[in-house]
Each structure stands twice: as C-alpha cells, then as structure tokens.
Amino acid sequence: MSGAQLGYRFTFIDVTEDGKTDGDDHRARARSLPPIRASVANSETLVVDAWAHLHLRTLRQGRDATVFEPPAPNRGSVGHPTLCSRPCIYVAKQGQCQKGVACGFCHHDHHSGPNDPKPDKQQRRLMSTMPRAELLGLLAELLQDRAEQDGFHDVGFVVAAPWSIRWRLPWLDMVGGLLDGAQLACGATEAVAVQAGLRPSRPQTKSRKLANLRQVIGRMNFSAILSIALRHCEGHSKASILQELKALRNNVTF
C-alpha cells in the first residue's frame, strides 16, 4: 500500500494503487446508486459533496475530520445526570422540543417510564402535612446519600430545620466552595443535625409511609431532591437555593 493514494470519485473516497482504483480491482464491491446528474443536483447534495471533499482533505493531512461541533446544551440539561432538571415531556413524547436551548427541562435520556421516581399524590400530601423539621432532615439525609453515590465524598450537612439549613460540602472546594456555609432560612424553631452519621430525632410520621417516601425520593437525582426542599422554603431562602444551584451547574463538570 506504499503507492496508494486517496481520491474522490462518484461521491466515494477511493484508494488508488498502482494506477488502479478500487473499482478496477477484481475484488467485489458493494453496489450503490449511480451518481446523481448535475441537472437534478440540489443545494443539499452540494453541501454533502463539499463535506466529502473537506473530509478527504483532512484524511490526506492525517487529521480526524471535525466539521460540525455539538450544539450547546439547553439550560435544563446543564449538569446532567446529577444536577439537571426534570425530563422534557416534549422530547420524551415527540423526540424534539420547539423551545430548544431555552427549555428549562432536561433533553437527555433519563430512562423515564412507568417506574420513573417521583412522589405520588398521597406522598406529596404526606410531605405537606408532616413536620417541616422532619421533612427537611429526611431531605438532607437523602441529599448526603445521593451526593456520595454520585462520587461526592466527605459530604457533611448541618440542618437546622425548619428555621434554617446550613450546607457544608467539602467536595465543592475545587470550585470555590460555592455552597459552603450558605444559610437558607425556612421560618420557625426546631433544630435537627445531620452530619457524619448523626441522624434526626425519632420521626413522627408512620414508619411504613416514611420508608416508602424515602425509597422514592432516594432514587431521584441531587437536583430533584433539592427542588423538593425548595417547595418548602420561601422568600430569600428560595432565591438563595436557586442562585447556588445555578452557580453549581455552571461550575461543576462530571
């Protein structure tokens, strides 16, 4: 193959050796459609033809052909699969979303289906009626477990629920400790600590219902669990969580 050369012939890239092309060789070659006539060539054909010439030139120069760069992800897909938003229903049902990069939901595959983890109506009612301190303590515990499962080691949470939440995430030191020491006010009295194996006090909710709720929320990603906490905070607290989560999505890569 020392005398072999690359050539472009009838929309194919051929290897020419000793004055012969692949088409002149005795070896069988897969048949294809005849070359398109110039009279019926359209703009799309010309684009493909130009791409083939560019690809051939890069092959001759010994480089990988890089013609098209992947599009930037939409804002809801940033941080996938850990920090992204919920799956976009239009992408799931129709395969595309008209909002494009402006869509606030994730366009990547979440393997969603009938078993897609999310609290049902009864579990949502349970979260709205259970003591806020108990709920926030559960969420902090599940956030810690989820962060460790996703490879965020040495994660510690100090939760003062329901009046404040203090996050300590040592794994964020590499991006400036974005959430280190952030205080998220939620509005009342009791304190619950969750740090290095220290769990909240005995829950007041029935154990079976709480276990089912824990199982469902525990299968959700970090962003989805944090979003549940958002629904039980208001005012400056909610704004702080959104601001820190946005900064985290913009600075953390996986």
Coordinates of N, CA and C in Angstrom, one line a residue:
M1 N 0.8 -1.2 0.0 CA 0.0 0.0 0.0 C 0.9 1.3 0.0
S2 N 2.2 1.1 -0.3 CA 3.1 2.3 -0.2 C 2.7 3.3 -1.3
G3 N 2.2 2.7 -2.5 CA 1.9 3.6 -3.6 C 0.4 4.0 -3.6
A4 N -0.3 3.7 -2.5 CA -1.7 4.0 -2.5 C -2.0 5.5 -2.3
Q5 N -3.0 6.0 -3.0 CA -3.4 7.4 -2.8 C -4.9 7.4 -2.7
L6 N -5.4 8.5 -1.9 CA -6.8 8.7 -1.8 C -7.4 9.6 -2.9
G7 N -8.5 9.3 -3.4 CA -9.2 10.1 -4.4 C -10.7 10.1 -4.2
Y8 N -11.3 11.2 -4.7 CA -12.7 11.3 -4.6 C -13.3 11.1 -6.0
R9 N -14.2 10.0 -6.0 CA -14.8 9.6 -7.3 C -16.2 9.1 -7.2
F10 N -17.1 9.8 -7.8 CA -18.5 9.5 -7.8 C -19.1 9.4 -6.4
T11 N -18.8 10.4 -5.6 CA -19.3 10.5 -4.2 C -18.7 9.5 -3.3
F12 N -17.6 8.8 -3.7 CA -16.9 7.9 -2.9 C -15.5 8.3 -2.7
I13 N -14.9 7.9 -1.6 CA -13.5 8.1 -1.4 C -12.8 6.8 -1.7
D14 N -12.0 6.8 -2.8 CA -11.4 5.6 -3.3 C -9.9 5.5 -3.0
V15 N -9.4 4.4 -2.9 CA -7.9 4.2 -2.7 C -7.4 3.8 -4.1
T16 N -6.5 4.6 -4.6 CA -5.8 4.3 -5.9 C -4.4 3.7 -5.6
E17 N -4.2 2.5 -6.2 CA -2.9 1.8 -6.0 C -2.4 1.4 -7.4
D18 N -1.2 1.8 -7.7 CA -0.5 1.4 -9.0 C -1.4 1.8 -10.2
G19 N -2.0 3.0 -10.1 CA -2.8 3.4 -11.2 C -4.2 2.9 -11.3
K20 N -4.6 2.0 -10.4 CA -5.9 1.4 -10.4 C -6.7 1.9 -9.2
T21 N -8.0 2.0 -9.4 CA -8.8 2.4 -8.2 C -9.5 1.1 -7.7
D22 N -10.2 1.3 -6.6 CA -10.9 0.1 -6.0 C -11.9 -0.5 -7.0
G23 N -12.5 0.4 -7.9 CA -13.4 -0.1 -8.8 C -12.8 -0.9 -9.9
D24 N -11.5 -0.8 -10.2 CA -10.8 -1.6 -11.2 C -10.3 -2.9 -10.7
D25 N -10.4 -3.1 -9.4 CA -9.8 -4.3 -8.8 C -10.8 -5.5 -9.0
H26 N -10.2 -6.7 -8.9 CA -11.1 -7.9 -9.2 C -11.9 -8.2 -8.0
R27 N -11.6 -7.6 -6.8 CA -12.4 -7.9 -5.7 C -13.8 -7.2 -5.8
A28 N -14.8 -7.9 -5.3 CA -16.2 -7.5 -5.5 C -16.4 -6.2 -4.6
R29 N -17.2 -5.3 -5.1 CA -17.5 -4.1 -4.4 C -19.0 -3.9 -4.3
A30 N -19.5 -3.4 -3.1 CA -20.9 -3.2 -2.9 C -21.5 -2.3 -3.9
R31 N -22.6 -2.6 -4.5 CA -23.2 -1.7 -5.4 C -24.0 -0.6 -4.7
S32 N -24.0 0.5 -5.4 CA -24.7 1.7 -4.9 C -25.5 2.4 -6.0
L33 N -26.2 3.4 -5.7 CA -26.9 4.2 -6.7 C -26.0 4.9 -7.6
P34 N -26.4 5.0 -8.9 CA -25.5 5.8 -9.8 C -25.3 7.2 -9.4
P35 N -24.2 7.8 -9.9 CA -24.0 9.3 -9.5 C -25.1 10.1 -10.0
I36 N -25.5 11.1 -9.1 CA -26.6 12.0 -9.5 C -26.2 13.0 -10.6
R37 N -27.1 13.2 -11.5 CA -26.9 14.1 -12.6 C -26.8 15.6 -12.1
A38 N -26.0 16.4 -12.8 CA -25.9 17.8 -12.4 C -27.2 18.5 -12.5
S39 N -28.0 18.1 -13.5 CA -29.3 18.8 -13.7 C -30.3 18.7 -12.6
V40 N -30.1 17.6 -11.8 CA -31.1 17.4 -10.7 C -30.4 17.6 -9.3
A41 N -29.1 18.1 -9.3 CA -28.5 18.3 -8.1 C -29.1 19.5 -7.4
N42 N -29.3 19.3 -6.1 CA -29.9 20.4 -5.3 C -28.9 20.9 -4.3
S43 N -29.3 21.9 -3.5 CA -28.4 22.5 -2.5 C -27.9 21.5 -1.5
E44 N -28.8 20.6 -1.1 CA -28.4 19.6 -0.1 C -27.3 18.7 -0.6
T45 N -27.4 18.3 -1.9 CA -26.4 17.5 -2.5 C -25.1 18.2 -2.6
L46 N -25.1 19.5 -2.9 CA -23.9 20.2 -3.0 C -23.2 20.4 -1.6
V47 N -24.0 20.5 -0.5 CA -23.4 20.6 0.8 C -22.8 19.3 1.2
V48 N -23.4 18.1 0.9 CA -22.8 16.8 1.1 C -21.6 16.6 0.3
D49 N -21.6 17.1 -0.9 CA -20.4 17.0 -1.8 C -19.2 17.8 -1.2
A50 N -19.5 19.0 -0.7 CA -18.5 19.8 -0.2 C -17.9 19.2 1.1
W51 N -18.8 18.6 1.9 CA -18.4 18.0 3.1 C -17.4 16.8 2.8
A52 N -17.8 16.0 1.8 CA -16.9 14.9 1.4 C -15.6 15.4 1.0
H53 N -15.5 16.5 0.2 CA -14.2 17.0 -0.2 C -13.4 17.4 1.0
L54 N -14.0 18.1 2.0 CA -13.4 18.5 3.2 C -12.9 17.4 4.0
H55 N -13.7 16.3 4.1 CA -13.3 15.1 4.8 C -12.1 14.5 4.2
L56 N -12.1 14.4 2.8 CA -11.0 13.8 2.1 C -9.7 14.6 2.4
R57 N -9.8 15.9 2.4 CA -8.6 16.8 2.6 C -8.1 16.5 4.0
T58 N -8.9 16.4 5.0 CA -8.4 16.1 6.4 C -7.8 14.8 6.5
L59 N -8.3 13.8 5.8 CA -7.7 12.4 5.8 C -6.3 12.5 5.2
R60 N -6.2 13.2 4.1 CA -4.9 13.3 3.5 C -3.9 14.0 4.4
Q61 N -4.3 14.9 5.2 CA -3.5 15.6 6.1 C -3.2 14.8 7.4
G62 N -3.9 13.7 7.5 CA -3.7 12.8 8.7 C -4.4 13.3 9.9
R63 N -5.5 14.0 9.8 CA -6.2 14.5 10.9 C -7.6 13.9 10.9
D64 N -8.2 13.9 12.1 CA -9.6 13.5 12.2 C -10.5 14.6 11.7
A65 N -11.4 14.2 10.9 CA -12.3 15.2 10.4 C -13.3 15.7 11.5
T66 N -13.2 17.0 11.7 CA -14.1 17.6 12.7 C -14.8 18.8 12.0
V67 N -16.0 18.5 11.5 CA -16.7 19.5 10.7 C -17.7 20.2 11.5
F68 N -18.5 19.4 12.2 CA -19.6 20.0 13.0 C -19.4 19.8 14.4
E69 N -19.5 20.9 15.2 CA -19.4 20.9 16.7 C -20.7 20.6 17.3
P70 N -20.8 19.8 18.4 CA -22.1 19.5 19.0 C -22.7 20.8 19.6
P71 N -24.0 20.9 19.5 CA -24.6 22.2 19.9 C -24.6 22.3 21.5
A72 N -24.6 23.5 21.9 CA -24.6 23.8 23.4 C -25.9 23.2 24.0
P73 N -25.8 22.6 25.2 CA -27.0 22.1 25.8 C -28.0 23.2 26.2
N74 N -29.2 22.8 26.3 CA -30.2 23.8 26.8 C -30.0 23.9 28.3
R75 N -30.6 25.0 28.8 CA -30.3 25.3 30.2 C -30.9 24.2 31.2
G76 N -31.9 23.5 30.8 CA -32.4 22.5 31.7 C -31.6 21.2 31.7
S77 N -30.7 21.1 30.7 CA -29.9 19.8 30.6 C -28.5 20.0 31.3
V78 N -28.2 21.2 31.7 CA -26.9 21.5 32.3 C -26.7 20.7 33.6
G79 N -25.6 20.0 33.7 CA -25.3 19.2 34.9 C -25.8 17.8 34.8
H80 N -26.4 17.4 33.7 CA -26.9 16.0 33.5 C -25.8 15.0 33.9
P81 N -26.1 13.9 34.6 CA -27.5 13.5 35.0 C -27.8 13.8 36.5
T82 N -26.8 14.5 37.2 CA -27.0 14.8 38.6 C -27.7 16.1 38.9
L83 N -27.3 17.2 38.2 CA -27.8 18.5 38.6 C -28.8 19.0 37.6
C84 N -29.3 18.2 36.6 CA -30.2 18.7 35.6 C -31.6 18.8 36.1
S85 N -32.5 19.4 35.3 CA -33.9 19.5 35.7 C -34.6 18.2 35.3
R86 N -35.9 18.2 35.5 CA -36.8 17.0 35.2 C -36.7 16.8 33.6
P87 N -37.0 15.6 33.2 CA -37.0 15.4 31.7 C -38.1 16.2 31.0
C88 N -37.8 16.6 29.8 CA -38.7 17.4 29.0 C -39.8 16.4 28.4
I89 N -41.0 16.7 28.6 CA -42.1 15.8 28.1 C -42.2 15.9 26.6
Y90 N -41.8 17.0 26.0 CA -41.9 17.0 24.5 C -40.8 16.2 23.9
V91 N -39.6 16.2 24.4 CA -38.6 15.3 23.9 C -38.9 13.8 24.2
A92 N -39.5 13.5 25.3 CA -39.9 12.2 25.6 C -41.0 11.6 24.7
K93 N -42.0 12.5 24.4 CA -43.1 12.0 23.6 C -42.9 12.3 22.1
Q94 N -42.3 13.4 21.7 CA -42.2 13.7 20.3 C -40.8 13.7 19.7
G95 N -39.8 13.5 20.6 CA -38.4 13.4 20.2 C -37.7 14.7 19.9
Q96 N -38.4 15.9 20.1 CA -37.9 17.2 19.9 C -38.7 18.2 20.7
C97 N -38.0 19.3 21.0 CA -38.7 20.4 21.7 C -38.5 21.7 21.0
Q98 N -39.6 22.4 20.8 CA -39.5 23.7 20.0 C -38.8 24.8 20.7
K99 N -38.7 24.7 22.0 CA -38.1 25.8 22.8 C -36.5 25.7 22.6
G100 N -36.0 24.6 22.2 CA -34.6 24.5 22.0 C -33.7 24.7 23.3
V101 N -32.7 25.6 23.1 CA -31.8 25.9 24.2 C -32.5 26.6 25.4
A102 N -33.6 27.2 25.1 CA -34.3 28.0 26.1 C -35.2 27.1 27.0
C103 N -35.3 25.8 26.7 CA -36.1 24.9 27.5 C -35.5 24.7 28.9
G104 N -36.3 24.8 29.9 CA -35.8 24.6 31.3 C -35.9 23.2 31.8
F105 N -36.2 22.2 30.9 CA -36.2 20.8 31.3 C -35.1 20.1 30.5
C106 N -34.7 18.9 31.1 CA -33.6 18.2 30.5 C -34.0 17.5 29.2
H107 N -33.1 17.5 28.2 CA -33.3 16.9 26.9 C -32.6 15.6 26.8
H108 N -31.8 15.2 27.8 CA -31.1 13.9 27.8 C -31.9 12.8 28.2
D109 N -31.5 11.6 28.0 CA -32.2 10.3 28.3 C -32.1 10.1 29.8
H110 N -33.3 10.0 30.4 CA -33.4 9.7 31.9 C -33.9 8.3 32.1
H111 N -34.1 7.5 31.1 CA -34.7 6.2 31.2 C -36.0 6.2 31.9
S112 N -36.7 7.3 31.6 CA -38.0 7.5 32.3 C -39.1 6.6 31.7
G113 N -40.1 6.3 32.5 CA -41.1 5.4 32.1 C -42.1 5.3 33.3
P114 N -42.9 4.1 33.3 CA -43.8 3.9 34.4 C -43.2 3.9 35.8
N115 N -41.9 3.5 35.8 CA -41.2 3.5 37.1 C -40.3 4.7 37.4
D116 N -40.6 5.8 36.6 CA -39.8 7.0 36.9 C -40.1 7.5 38.3
P117 N -39.0 7.7 39.1 CA -39.2 8.0 40.5 C -39.7 9.4 40.7
K118 N -40.9 9.5 41.3 CA -41.4 10.8 41.8 C -42.5 10.5 42.7
P119 N -42.7 11.3 43.8 CA -43.7 11.1 44.8 C -45.1 11.1 44.1
D120 N -46.0 10.2 44.5 CA -47.4 10.2 44.1 C -48.2 11.2 44.9
K121 N -49.5 11.3 44.6 CA -50.4 12.3 45.2 C -50.4 12.1 46.7
Q122 N -50.5 10.9 47.2 CA -50.5 10.6 48.6 C -49.2 11.0 49.3
Q123 N -48.1 10.7 48.6 CA -46.8 11.1 49.2 C -46.6 12.6 49.2
R124 N -47.1 13.3 48.2 CA -47.0 14.7 48.2 C -47.8 15.3 49.3
R125 N -49.0 14.7 49.6 CA -49.8 15.2 50.7 C -49.1 14.9 52.0
L126 N -48.5 13.8 52.1 CA -47.7 13.4 53.3 C -46.6 14.5 53.6
M127 N -45.9 14.9 52.6 CA -44.8 15.9 52.8 C -45.4 17.2 53.2
S128 N -46.6 17.5 52.7 CA -47.2 18.8 53.1 C -47.7 18.9 54.5
T129 N -48.0 17.7 55.1 CA -48.5 17.7 56.4 C -47.6 17.2 57.5
M130 N -46.5 16.6 57.1 CA -45.5 16.1 58.1 C -44.7 17.3 58.7
P131 N -44.2 17.2 59.9 CA -43.4 18.3 60.5 C -42.3 18.8 59.6
R132 N -42.2 20.1 59.4 CA -41.1 20.6 58.5 C -39.7 20.1 58.9
A133 N -39.5 20.1 60.2 CA -38.2 19.7 60.7 C -37.9 18.3 60.3
E134 N -38.9 17.4 60.4 CA -38.7 16.0 60.0 C -38.5 15.9 58.5
L135 N -39.2 16.6 57.7 CA -39.1 16.5 56.2 C -37.7 17.0 55.8
L136 N -37.3 18.2 56.3 CA -36.0 18.8 55.9 C -34.9 17.9 56.4
G137 N -35.0 17.3 57.5 CA -34.0 16.3 58.0 C -33.9 15.1 57.1
L138 N -35.0 14.6 56.6 CA -35.0 13.5 55.7 C -34.4 13.9 54.4
L139 N -34.7 15.1 53.8 CA -34.2 15.5 52.6 C -32.7 15.7 52.7
A140 N -32.2 16.3 53.8 CA -30.7 16.5 53.9 C -30.0 15.1 54.0
E141 N -30.6 14.2 54.6 CA -30.0 12.8 54.7 C -29.9 12.2 53.3
L142 N -31.0 12.3 52.6 CA -31.0 11.7 51.2 C -30.1 12.5 50.3
L143 N -30.0 13.8 50.5 CA -29.0 14.6 49.6 C -27.6 14.1 49.9
Q144 N -27.3 13.8 51.2 CA -26.0 13.4 51.5 C -25.7 12.0 50.9
D145 N -26.7 11.1 51.0 CA -26.5 9.8 50.4 C -26.4 9.9 48.9
R146 N -27.2 10.7 48.2 CA -27.1 10.9 46.8 C -25.8 11.5 46.3
A147 N -25.3 12.5 47.0 CA -24.0 13.1 46.7 C -22.9 12.0 46.8
E148 N -22.9 11.2 47.8 CA -21.9 10.2 48.0 C -22.0 9.1 46.9
Q149 N -23.2 8.8 46.5 CA -23.4 7.8 45.4 C -22.9 8.3 44.1
D150 N -23.0 9.6 43.9 CA -22.5 10.3 42.6 C -21.1 10.6 42.7
G151 N -20.4 10.2 43.7 CA -18.9 10.4 43.8 C -18.5 11.6 44.5
F152 N -19.4 12.3 45.2 CA -19.0 13.4 46.0 C -18.7 12.9 47.4
H153 N -17.4 12.8 47.7 CA -17.0 12.2 49.0 C -16.9 13.2 50.1
D154 N -16.9 12.7 51.4 CA -16.8 13.6 52.6 C -17.8 14.7 52.6
V155 N -19.0 14.4 52.3 CA -20.1 15.4 52.3 C -20.7 15.4 53.7
G156 N -20.9 16.6 54.2 CA -21.5 16.8 55.5 C -22.6 17.8 55.4
F157 N -23.7 17.6 56.1 CA -24.8 18.5 56.2 C -25.1 18.9 57.6
V158 N -25.3 20.1 57.9 CA -25.8 20.5 59.2 C -27.2 21.2 58.9
V159 N -28.2 20.6 59.3 CA -29.6 21.1 59.0 C -30.2 21.6 60.3
A160 N -30.6 22.9 60.3 CA -31.4 23.5 61.4 C -32.7 23.7 60.8
A161 N -33.6 22.8 61.0 CA -34.9 22.8 60.4 C -36.0 23.1 61.5
P162 N -37.0 23.8 61.2 CA -37.3 24.4 59.9 C -36.8 25.8 59.7
W163 N -36.1 26.4 60.6 CA -35.7 27.8 60.5 C -34.5 28.1 59.6
S164 N -33.6 27.1 59.5 CA -32.5 27.4 58.6 C -31.9 26.1 58.2
I165 N -31.2 26.1 57.1 CA -30.4 24.9 56.6 C -29.0 25.4 56.3
R166 N -28.0 24.7 56.9 CA -26.6 25.1 56.6 C -26.0 23.9 55.9
W167 N -25.4 24.2 54.7 CA -24.8 23.1 54.0 C -23.3 23.2 54.1
R168 N -22.6 22.1 54.3 CA -21.2 22.0 54.2 C -20.8 20.9 53.3
L169 N -20.3 21.3 52.1 CA -20.0 20.3 51.1 C -18.5 20.4 50.7
P170 N -17.6 19.7 51.4 CA -16.2 19.8 51.1 C -15.8 19.5 49.7
W171 N -16.6 18.7 49.0 CA -16.3 18.3 47.6 C -16.4 19.5 46.7
L172 N -17.0 20.6 47.1 CA -17.1 21.8 46.3 C -15.9 22.7 46.5
D173 N -14.9 22.3 47.3 CA -13.7 23.2 47.5 C -13.0 23.4 46.1
M174 N -13.1 22.4 45.3 CA -12.4 22.5 44.0 C -13.0 23.6 43.1
V175 N -14.2 24.0 43.4 CA -14.8 25.0 42.6 C -15.1 26.2 43.4
G176 N -14.4 26.4 44.5 CA -14.6 27.6 45.3 C -15.5 27.5 46.5
G177 N -16.0 26.3 46.8 CA -16.9 26.1 47.9 C -18.2 26.9 47.7
L178 N -18.9 26.7 46.6 CA -20.0 27.5 46.2 C -21.1 27.5 47.3
L179 N -21.3 26.4 47.9 CA -22.4 26.3 48.8 C -21.9 26.2 50.3
D180 N -20.6 26.4 50.5 CA -20.1 26.3 51.8 C -20.6 27.4 52.7
G181 N -21.3 27.0 53.8 CA -21.8 28.0 54.7 C -23.0 28.7 54.3
A182 N -23.7 28.3 53.2 CA -24.9 29.0 52.8 C -26.0 28.8 53.8
Q183 N -26.7 29.8 54.2 CA -27.8 29.7 55.1 C -29.1 29.9 54.4
L184 N -30.0 29.0 54.5 CA -31.3 29.0 53.8 C -32.4 29.0 54.8
A185 N -33.0 30.2 55.1 CA -34.0 30.4 56.1 C -35.3 29.7 55.7
C186 N -35.9 29.0 56.5 CA -37.2 28.4 56.2 C -38.3 28.8 57.1
G187 N -38.1 29.5 58.2 CA -39.1 30.1 59.0 C -39.7 29.5 60.3
A188 N -39.0 28.9 61.3 CA -39.6 28.5 62.6 C -38.5 28.1 63.5
T189 N -38.6 26.9 64.3 CA -37.9 26.8 65.5 C -36.9 25.6 65.7
E190 N -37.4 24.4 65.6 CA -36.6 23.2 66.0 C -35.4 23.0 65.2
A191 N -34.3 22.4 65.8 CA -33.1 22.1 65.1 C -32.8 20.7 65.0
V192 N -32.4 20.2 63.8 CA -32.1 18.8 63.6 C -30.7 18.8 63.0
A193 N -29.8 18.0 63.5 CA -28.4 17.9 63.0 C -28.3 16.6 62.2
V194 N -27.7 16.7 61.0 CA -27.3 15.5 60.2 C -25.9 15.7 59.7
Q195 N -25.0 15.0 60.3 CA -23.6 15.2 60.0 C -22.8 13.9 60.4
A196 N -22.0 13.4 59.5 CA -21.2 12.2 59.8 C -21.9 11.1 60.5
G197 N -23.1 10.7 60.0 CA -23.8 9.6 60.6 C -24.8 10.0 61.7
L198 N -24.8 11.3 62.1 CA -25.8 11.7 63.1 C -27.1 12.0 62.4
R199 N -28.1 11.2 62.8 CA -29.4 11.3 62.1 C -30.4 12.1 62.9
P200 N -31.5 12.5 62.3 CA -32.5 13.3 63.1 C -33.2 12.5 64.2
S201 N -33.9 13.2 65.1 CA -34.6 12.5 66.2 C -35.7 11.6 65.6
R202 N -36.3 10.8 66.5 CA -37.3 9.8 66.1 C -38.4 10.5 65.3
P203 N -38.7 10.0 64.0 CA -39.7 10.7 63.2 C -41.1 10.5 63.8
Q204 N -42.0 11.5 63.5 CA -43.3 11.4 64.0 C -44.3 10.7 63.0
T205 N -43.8 10.7 61.7 CA -44.6 10.0 60.7 C -44.5 8.5 60.8
K206 N -45.6 7.8 60.4 CA -45.6 6.4 60.4 C -44.5 5.8 59.6
S207 N -43.8 4.8 60.2 CA -42.6 4.3 59.6 C -42.8 3.7 58.2
R208 N -43.9 3.1 58.0 CA -44.1 2.5 56.6 C -44.3 3.5 55.6
K209 N -45.1 4.6 55.9 CA -45.2 5.7 54.9 C -43.9 6.4 54.7
L210 N -43.2 6.6 55.8 CA -41.9 7.3 55.7 C -40.9 6.5 54.9
A211 N -40.9 5.1 55.1 CA -40.0 4.3 54.3 C -40.3 4.3 52.8
N212 N -41.6 4.3 52.5 CA -42.0 4.4 51.0 C -41.5 5.7 50.4
L213 N -41.7 6.8 51.2 CA -41.3 8.1 50.7 C -39.8 8.2 50.5
R214 N -39.1 7.7 51.5 CA -37.6 7.6 51.4 C -37.2 6.9 50.2
Q215 N -37.8 5.8 49.9 CA -37.4 4.9 48.8 C -37.6 5.7 47.4
V216 N -38.7 6.4 47.3 CA -39.0 7.1 46.1 C -38.0 8.3 45.9
I217 N -37.9 9.1 46.9 CA -37.1 10.3 46.8 C -35.6 9.9 46.7
G218 N -35.2 8.8 47.3 CA -33.8 8.4 47.2 C -33.4 8.0 45.8
R219 N -34.3 7.7 44.9 CA -34.0 7.3 43.6 C -33.9 8.5 42.7
M220 N -34.3 9.7 43.2 CA -34.2 10.9 42.4 C -32.8 11.5 42.4
N221 N -32.5 12.3 41.4 CA -31.1 12.9 41.4 C -31.0 14.1 42.4
F222 N -29.8 14.6 42.5 CA -29.5 15.6 43.5 C -30.4 16.8 43.3
S223 N -30.5 17.3 42.1 CA -31.2 18.5 41.8 C -32.7 18.3 42.1
A224 N -33.3 17.1 41.8 CA -34.7 16.9 42.0 C -35.0 16.9 43.5
I225 N -34.1 16.3 44.3 CA -34.3 16.2 45.8 C -34.2 17.7 46.3
L226 N -33.3 18.4 45.8 CA -33.1 19.8 46.3 C -34.4 20.6 45.9
S227 N -35.0 20.3 44.8 CA -36.2 21.0 44.3 C -37.3 20.8 45.3
I228 N -37.4 19.6 45.9 CA -38.4 19.4 46.9 C -38.2 20.3 48.1
A229 N -37.0 20.5 48.5 CA -36.7 21.4 49.6 C -37.1 22.8 49.2
L230 N -36.9 23.2 48.0 CA -37.3 24.5 47.5 C -38.8 24.8 47.8
R231 N -39.6 23.8 47.6 CA -41.1 24.0 47.7 C -41.5 24.2 49.1
H232 N -40.6 23.9 50.1 CA -40.9 24.1 51.5 C -40.2 25.3 52.1
C233 N -39.6 26.1 51.2 CA -38.9 27.3 51.6 C -39.5 28.5 50.8
E234 N -39.3 29.7 51.3 CA -39.9 30.9 50.6 C -39.0 32.1 50.8
G235 N -39.3 33.1 50.0 CA -38.5 34.4 50.1 C -37.1 34.3 49.8
H236 N -36.3 34.8 50.7 CA -34.8 34.8 50.5 C -34.2 33.4 50.4
S237 N -34.8 32.5 51.2 CA -34.3 31.1 51.2 C -34.4 30.5 49.8
K238 N -35.5 30.6 49.2 CA -35.7 30.1 47.8 C -34.8 30.7 46.8
A239 N -34.6 32.0 46.9 CA -33.7 32.7 46.0 C -32.3 32.2 46.2
S240 N -31.9 32.0 47.5 CA -30.5 31.6 47.7 C -30.3 30.2 47.2
I241 N -31.2 29.3 47.3 CA -31.1 27.9 46.8 C -30.9 28.0 45.3
L242 N -31.8 28.7 44.6 CA -31.8 28.8 43.2 C -30.5 29.4 42.7
Q243 N -30.0 30.4 43.4 CA -28.7 31.1 43.0 C -27.6 30.1 43.1
E244 N -27.5 29.4 44.3 CA -26.4 28.5 44.5 C -26.5 27.3 43.5
L245 N -27.7 26.8 43.3 CA -27.8 25.7 42.4 C -27.4 26.1 40.9
K246 N -27.7 27.3 40.5 CA -27.3 27.8 39.2 C -25.8 27.9 39.1
A247 N -25.2 28.4 40.2 CA -23.7 28.5 40.2 C -23.1 27.2 40.2
L248 N -23.7 26.2 40.9 CA -23.2 24.8 40.9 C -23.2 24.2 39.5
R249 N -24.3 24.4 38.8 CA -24.5 23.8 37.5 C -23.5 24.4 36.5
N250 N -23.2 25.7 36.7 CA -22.3 26.4 35.7 C -20.8 26.1 36.0
N251 N -20.5 25.6 37.2 CA -19.1 25.4 37.5 C -18.7 23.9 37.7
V252 N -19.6 23.0 37.9 CA -19.2 21.7 38.2 C -19.4 20.8 36.9
T253 N -18.3 20.1 36.6 CA -18.4 19.1 35.5 C -18.2 17.7 36.0
F254 N -18.8 16.7 35.3 CA -18.8 15.4 35.7 C -18.1 14.5 34.7

